[in-house]
Backbone as a printed PyTorch tensor [residue, N CA C, xyz], in Angstrom:
tensor([[[  6.5290,  34.3930,  21.5470],
         [  5.9090,  33.2960,  22.1010],
         [  7.1280,  32.5140,  22.9310]],

        [[  6.7350,  32.2450,  24.1840],
         [  7.8060,  31.4020,  24.8100],
         [  7.5680,  30.1340,  24.8220]],

        [[  8.5350,  29.2780,  24.8950],
         [  8.5960,  27.8670,  24.9690],
         [  9.1670,  27.2880,  26.0740]],

        [[  8.4550,  26.3580,  26.9800],
         [  8.9770,  25.7700,  28.1780],
         [  9.4500,  24.5020,  27.7690]],

        [[ 10.6100,  24.1950,  28.2910],
         [ 11.3840,  23.0150,  28.4120],
         [ 10.6040,  21.9230,  29.0080]],

        [[ 10.0890,  21.0690,  28.2530],
         [  9.2710,  19.8860,  29.1080],
         [ 10.1990,  18.7400,  29.4120]],

        [[ 11.1890,  18.4240,  28.4810],
         [ 12.1900,  17.1570,  28.6760],
         [ 13.3480,  17.5610,  28.0350]],

        [[ 14.6110,  17.1760,  28.2790],
         [ 15.7450,  17.1280,  27.5710],
         [ 16.3620,  15.8460,  27.9070]],

        [[ 16.9600,  15.1480,  26.5040],
         [ 17.8640,  14.1190,  26.6300],
         [ 18.9170,  14.3000,  25.8670]],

        [[ 19.7920,  13.4360,  25.6060],
         [ 21.1760,  13.6430,  24.6810],
         [ 20.8370,  13.5850,  23.3670]],

        [[ 19.6620,  13.1020,  22.8440],
         [ 19.0020,  13.1550,  21.4000],
         [ 18.1700,  14.3750,  21.0820]],

        [[ 17.3390,  14.7740,  21.9810],
         [ 16.4620,  15.7700,  21.6130],
         [ 16.1000,  16.4910,  22.8030]],

        [[ 15.3010,  17.8760,  22.6660],
         [ 14.8120,  18.5600,  23.6950],
         [ 13.1880,  18.4450,  23.2180]],

        [[ 12.3310,  18.7770,  24.2380],
         [ 10.9460,  18.8410,  23.8110],
         [ 10.4290,  20.0430,  24.8270]],

        [[  9.9080,  20.8930,  23.8180],
         [  9.4350,  22.0990,  24.4730],
         [  7.8470,  22.2820,  24.1520]],

        [[  7.2560,  22.8910,  25.1770],
         [  5.9000,  23.0790,  24.9600],
         [  5.6630,  24.4670,  24.5170]],

        [[  4.9440,  24.8450,  23.3820],
         [  4.8660,  26.2230,  23.0470],
         [  3.6110,  26.9530,  23.3490]],

        [[  3.4980,  28.3170,  23.5110],
         [  2.4290,  28.9480,  24.1540],
         [  1.0920,  28.6110,  23.6440]],

        [[  0.7960,  27.8760,  22.6450],
         [ -0.3860,  27.5860,  22.0200],
         [ -0.7420,  25.9600,  22.4380]],

        [[  0.1010,  25.4740,  23.4540],
         [ -0.0450,  24.2460,  24.1910],
         [  0.4720,  22.9850,  23.0830]],

        [[  0.9090,  23.5170,  21.9200],
         [  1.5330,  22.3480,  21.0640],
         [  2.9370,  22.0570,  21.2550]],

        [[  3.6540,  21.0470,  20.9780],
         [  5.0190,  20.6430,  21.2670],
         [  5.8730,  20.7590,  20.1260]],

        [[  7.2060,  21.3820,  20.3700],
         [  8.2170,  21.5670,  19.4960],
         [  9.4440,  20.7560,  19.9400]],

        [[ 10.0310,  20.1250,  18.9930],
         [ 11.0250,  19.0190,  19.3810],
         [ 12.1410,  19.5410,  18.4980]],

        [[ 13.4940,  19.8290,  19.1310],
         [ 14.7140,  20.0880,  18.5900],
         [ 15.6480,  18.8410,  18.7390]],

        [[ 16.3360,  18.6980,  18.0640],
         [ 17.4260,  17.4470,  17.9630],
         [ 18.5040,  17.9510,  18.7430]],

        [[ 19.5050,  17.1180,  18.8600],
         [ 20.7150,  17.4930,  19.3710],
         [ 21.5340,  18.6030,  18.7530]],

        [[ 21.3570,  18.6860,  17.3420],
         [ 22.1330,  19.7330,  16.7220],
         [ 21.2160,  20.9210,  16.5530]],

        [[ 20.2380,  21.0160,  17.3760],
         [ 19.4930,  22.2390,  17.7910],
         [ 18.6190,  22.5480,  16.4660]],

        [[ 18.2830,  21.6850,  15.5300],
         [ 17.5840,  21.6780,  14.4540],
         [ 16.2030,  21.3410,  14.6540]],

        [[ 15.1760,  21.7190,  14.3450],
         [ 13.8360,  21.0670,  14.6130],
         [ 13.5870,  19.8540,  13.9450]],

        [[ 12.9290,  18.7880,  14.5590],
         [ 12.3910,  17.6210,  14.2690],
         [ 10.9430,  17.8260,  14.1660]],

        [[ 10.6280,  17.2380,  12.7000],
         [  9.0990,  16.9700,  12.2480],
         [  8.8900,  15.8090,  11.8430]],

        [[  7.3580,  15.7460,  11.4110],
         [  7.1080,  14.5390,  10.7070],
         [  6.7960,  13.4990,  11.6300]],

        [[  7.1150,  12.1550,  11.0900],
         [  7.0080,  11.0700,  11.8070],
         [  8.0810,  10.7010,  12.9990]],

        [[  9.2220,  11.2870,  12.7890],
         [  9.9870,  11.3330,  13.9490],
         [  9.5760,  11.9720,  15.0140]],

        [[  9.2420,  13.5040,  15.0330],
         [  8.7050,  14.0470,  15.9520],
         [  7.2640,  13.2240,  16.5290]],

        [[  6.4930,  12.7530,  15.8290],
         [  5.2970,  11.8400,  16.3850],
         [  5.7640,  10.7200,  17.0740]],

        [[  6.6530,  10.1050,  16.7680],
         [  7.1890,   8.7870,  17.5340],
         [  7.7630,   9.4360,  18.7390]],

        [[  8.5950,  10.4360,  18.9170],
         [  9.4200,  11.0360,  20.0360],
         [  8.1190,  11.5740,  21.2160]],

        [[  7.0480,  12.1760,  20.5450],
         [  6.0310,  12.5780,  21.4860],
         [  5.3210,  11.6460,  22.0370]],

        [[  4.8100,  10.4520,  21.3900],
         [  4.3170,   9.2990,  21.6500],
         [  4.9950,   8.4700,  22.5790]],

        [[  6.2660,   8.1980,  22.6160],
         [  7.1080,   7.4200,  23.4610],
         [  6.9780,   8.1700,  24.5100]],

        [[  7.0980,   9.6500,  24.8460],
         [  7.0250,  10.3410,  26.0270],
         [  5.7800,  10.4030,  26.6160]],

        [[  4.6140,  10.0270,  25.9730],
         [  3.5060,  10.1510,  26.4730],
         [  2.7680,  11.3380,  26.4330]],

        [[  3.3050,  12.2650,  25.7590],
         [  2.7450,  13.7280,  25.8170],
         [  1.4910,  13.7800,  24.7360]],

        [[  1.4470,  12.9850,  23.6310],
         [  0.3110,  12.9910,  22.7910],
         [ -0.0570,  11.6290,  22.5910]],

        [[ -1.3540,  11.2150,  21.9390],
         [ -1.8220,   9.9930,  21.5390],
         [ -1.9130,  10.1670,  20.2300]],

        [[ -1.8720,   8.9830,  19.3070],
         [ -2.2350,   8.9870,  17.9610],
         [ -3.3540,   8.0230,  17.9110]],

        [[ -4.3640,   8.5800,  16.9380],
         [ -5.5520,   7.9010,  16.4950],
         [ -5.2160,   6.5750,  15.7880]],

        [[ -5.9410,   5.5080,  16.0500],
         [ -5.4350,   4.2040,  15.2020],
         [ -6.1190,   4.6170,  13.7350]],

        [[ -5.3710,   4.1560,  12.5540],
         [ -6.0050,   4.1790,  11.4500],
         [ -7.2030,   3.2650,  11.2480]],

        [[ -8.0010,   3.6320,  10.4370],
         [ -9.4750,   2.7050,  10.3410],
         [ -9.1800,   1.3890,   9.7520]],

        [[ -9.9480,   0.4390,  10.2700],
         [ -9.7150,  -1.0380,   9.5400],
         [ -9.7100,  -0.9340,   8.0000]],

        [[ -8.9820,  -1.8070,   7.5980],
         [ -8.8650,  -1.8350,   6.0710],
         [-10.2540,  -2.3060,   5.2940]],

        [[-11.1260,  -2.9860,   6.1540],
         [-12.2140,  -3.6430,   5.9500],
         [-13.1370,  -2.1250,   5.5740]],

        [[-13.1740,  -1.3560,   6.7950],
         [-14.1730,  -0.1490,   6.5680],
         [-13.6610,   0.6590,   5.3920]],

        [[-12.2870,   0.8140,   5.2660],
         [-11.6920,   1.5550,   4.0160],
         [-12.3220,   1.1360,   2.7370]],

        [[-12.2300,  -0.4100,   2.8460],
         [-12.5690,  -1.0230,   1.3520],
         [-14.1570,  -0.7590,   1.0730]],

        [[-14.8700,  -0.7740,   2.2170],
         [-16.3800,  -0.4770,   1.9560],
         [-16.6160,   0.9220,   1.6060]],

        [[-15.9820,   1.9580,   1.8330],
         [-16.1570,   3.2720,   1.5450],
         [-15.5500,   3.2780,   0.2230]],

        [[-14.4730,   2.8680,  -0.2050],
         [-14.0980,   2.8740,  -1.5150],
         [-14.9520,   2.0880,  -2.3420]],

        [[-15.7250,   1.0620,  -2.1970],
         [-16.6050,   0.6450,  -3.1900],
         [-17.9360,   1.5900,  -3.2060]],

        [[-18.3020,   2.1240,  -2.1520],
         [-19.4700,   3.0060,  -2.2490],
         [-19.0680,   4.2130,  -3.1070]],

        [[-17.8480,   4.6100,  -3.0430],
         [-17.4410,   5.6780,  -3.9290],
         [-17.6710,   5.3940,  -5.3830]],

        [[-17.0090,   4.3330,  -5.5780],
         [-16.8340,   3.8410,  -6.8770],
         [-18.1520,   3.3980,  -7.6640]],

        [[-19.1320,   2.8670,  -6.8880],
         [-20.4730,   2.6410,  -7.1870],
         [-21.1080,   4.1200,  -7.7280]],

        [[-20.9480,   5.0870,  -6.8380],
         [-21.5810,   6.3430,  -7.1890],
         [-21.0010,   7.2290,  -8.3520]],

        [[-19.6930,   7.0010,  -8.3240],
         [-18.8970,   7.1280,  -9.7340],
         [-19.4260,   6.6530, -10.8010]],

        [[-19.7130,   5.4650, -10.9150],
         [-20.0020,   4.7170, -12.2210],
         [-21.6380,   4.9950, -12.3710]],

        [[-22.5100,   5.2230, -11.5230],
         [-23.7610,   5.5910, -11.9370],
         [-23.8880,   7.1180, -12.4370]],

        [[-23.1260,   8.0850, -11.9440],
         [-23.0280,   9.5060, -12.5710],
         [-22.4420,   9.4860, -13.9900]],

        [[-21.5780,   8.5540, -14.3280],
         [-21.2130,   8.6760, -15.6990],
         [-21.8850,   7.9290, -16.6850]],

        [[-22.9950,   7.0050, -16.1580],
         [-23.9180,   6.3930, -16.8780],
         [-24.9650,   7.4810, -17.2670]],

        [[-25.3380,   8.4360, -16.6030],
         [-26.4310,   9.1170, -16.8510],
         [-26.1100,  10.0780, -18.1550]],

        [[-27.0450,  10.4270, -18.7560],
         [-26.8970,  11.1660, -20.0620],
         [-26.9020,  12.7200, -19.4500]],

        [[-26.1150,  13.3220, -20.4620],
         [-26.1050,  15.1070, -19.9650],
         [-27.4090,  15.6480, -19.8150]],

        [[-27.6510,  16.6950, -19.1320],
         [-28.8810,  17.3710, -19.0250],
         [-28.8800,  18.1870, -20.2400]],

        [[-29.8210,  18.8560, -20.3810],
         [-30.2440,  19.6290, -21.5730],
         [-29.2440,  20.9200, -21.2030]],

        [[-29.2150,  21.5320, -20.3250],
         [-28.3010,  22.6440, -19.8970],
         [-26.7910,  22.2730, -20.0790]],

        [[-26.2820,  21.1050, -19.8640],
         [-24.9730,  20.6440, -20.0680],
         [-24.6750,  20.7280, -21.6220]],

        [[-25.9000,  20.2450, -22.3420],
         [-25.5630,  20.1010, -23.5530],
         [-25.2710,  21.4190, -24.4180]],

        [[-26.3800,  22.2950, -23.9170],
         [-26.4610,  23.7370, -24.4680],
         [-25.0360,  24.3600, -24.2350]],

        [[-24.5090,  24.3250, -23.0190],
         [-23.3420,  25.0610, -22.5910],
         [-22.1940,  24.6320, -23.4200]],

        [[-22.0920,  23.2550, -23.8150],
         [-20.9270,  22.7130, -24.5500],
         [-21.1640,  23.0970, -26.0780]],

        [[-22.3710,  23.3090, -26.4960],
         [-22.6240,  23.8170, -27.8990],
         [-22.2240,  25.2670, -28.0490]],

        [[-22.4780,  26.0240, -27.0220],
         [-22.1940,  27.5250, -26.8840],
         [-20.5950,  27.6300, -27.0920]],

        [[-20.0240,  27.0230, -26.2430],
         [-18.4570,  26.8960, -26.1260],
         [-17.8570,  26.5630, -27.3230]],

        [[-18.4830,  25.5120, -27.9340],
         [-17.8410,  25.0970, -29.2330],
         [-18.0050,  25.9800, -30.3140]],

        [[-19.1120,  26.9940, -30.3530],
         [-19.5010,  27.8580, -31.3070],
         [-18.6490,  29.3360, -31.2240]],

        [[-18.1860,  29.4360, -30.1230],
         [-17.1530,  30.4050, -29.8580],
         [-15.9340,  30.0540, -30.4050]]])
């Protein structure tokens, strides 16, 4: 797999890999990963980052998940669940 040099600065070098993704190497020739890599690629205009969902939407989803969890725990176990528990206890 060959990598093409896209941009070189005094702090890092950006390469485009054969699969169209990017690799970033620091001035020490070691790979840069994680948030720092994303920050570099965004600042160079090579990638865009999706905005996180709003907190209001996240809270709504969390509330609906909590509601469904509480409903399922209030239900009585079905006959098959009770039978399987008794069988495993007998063994």
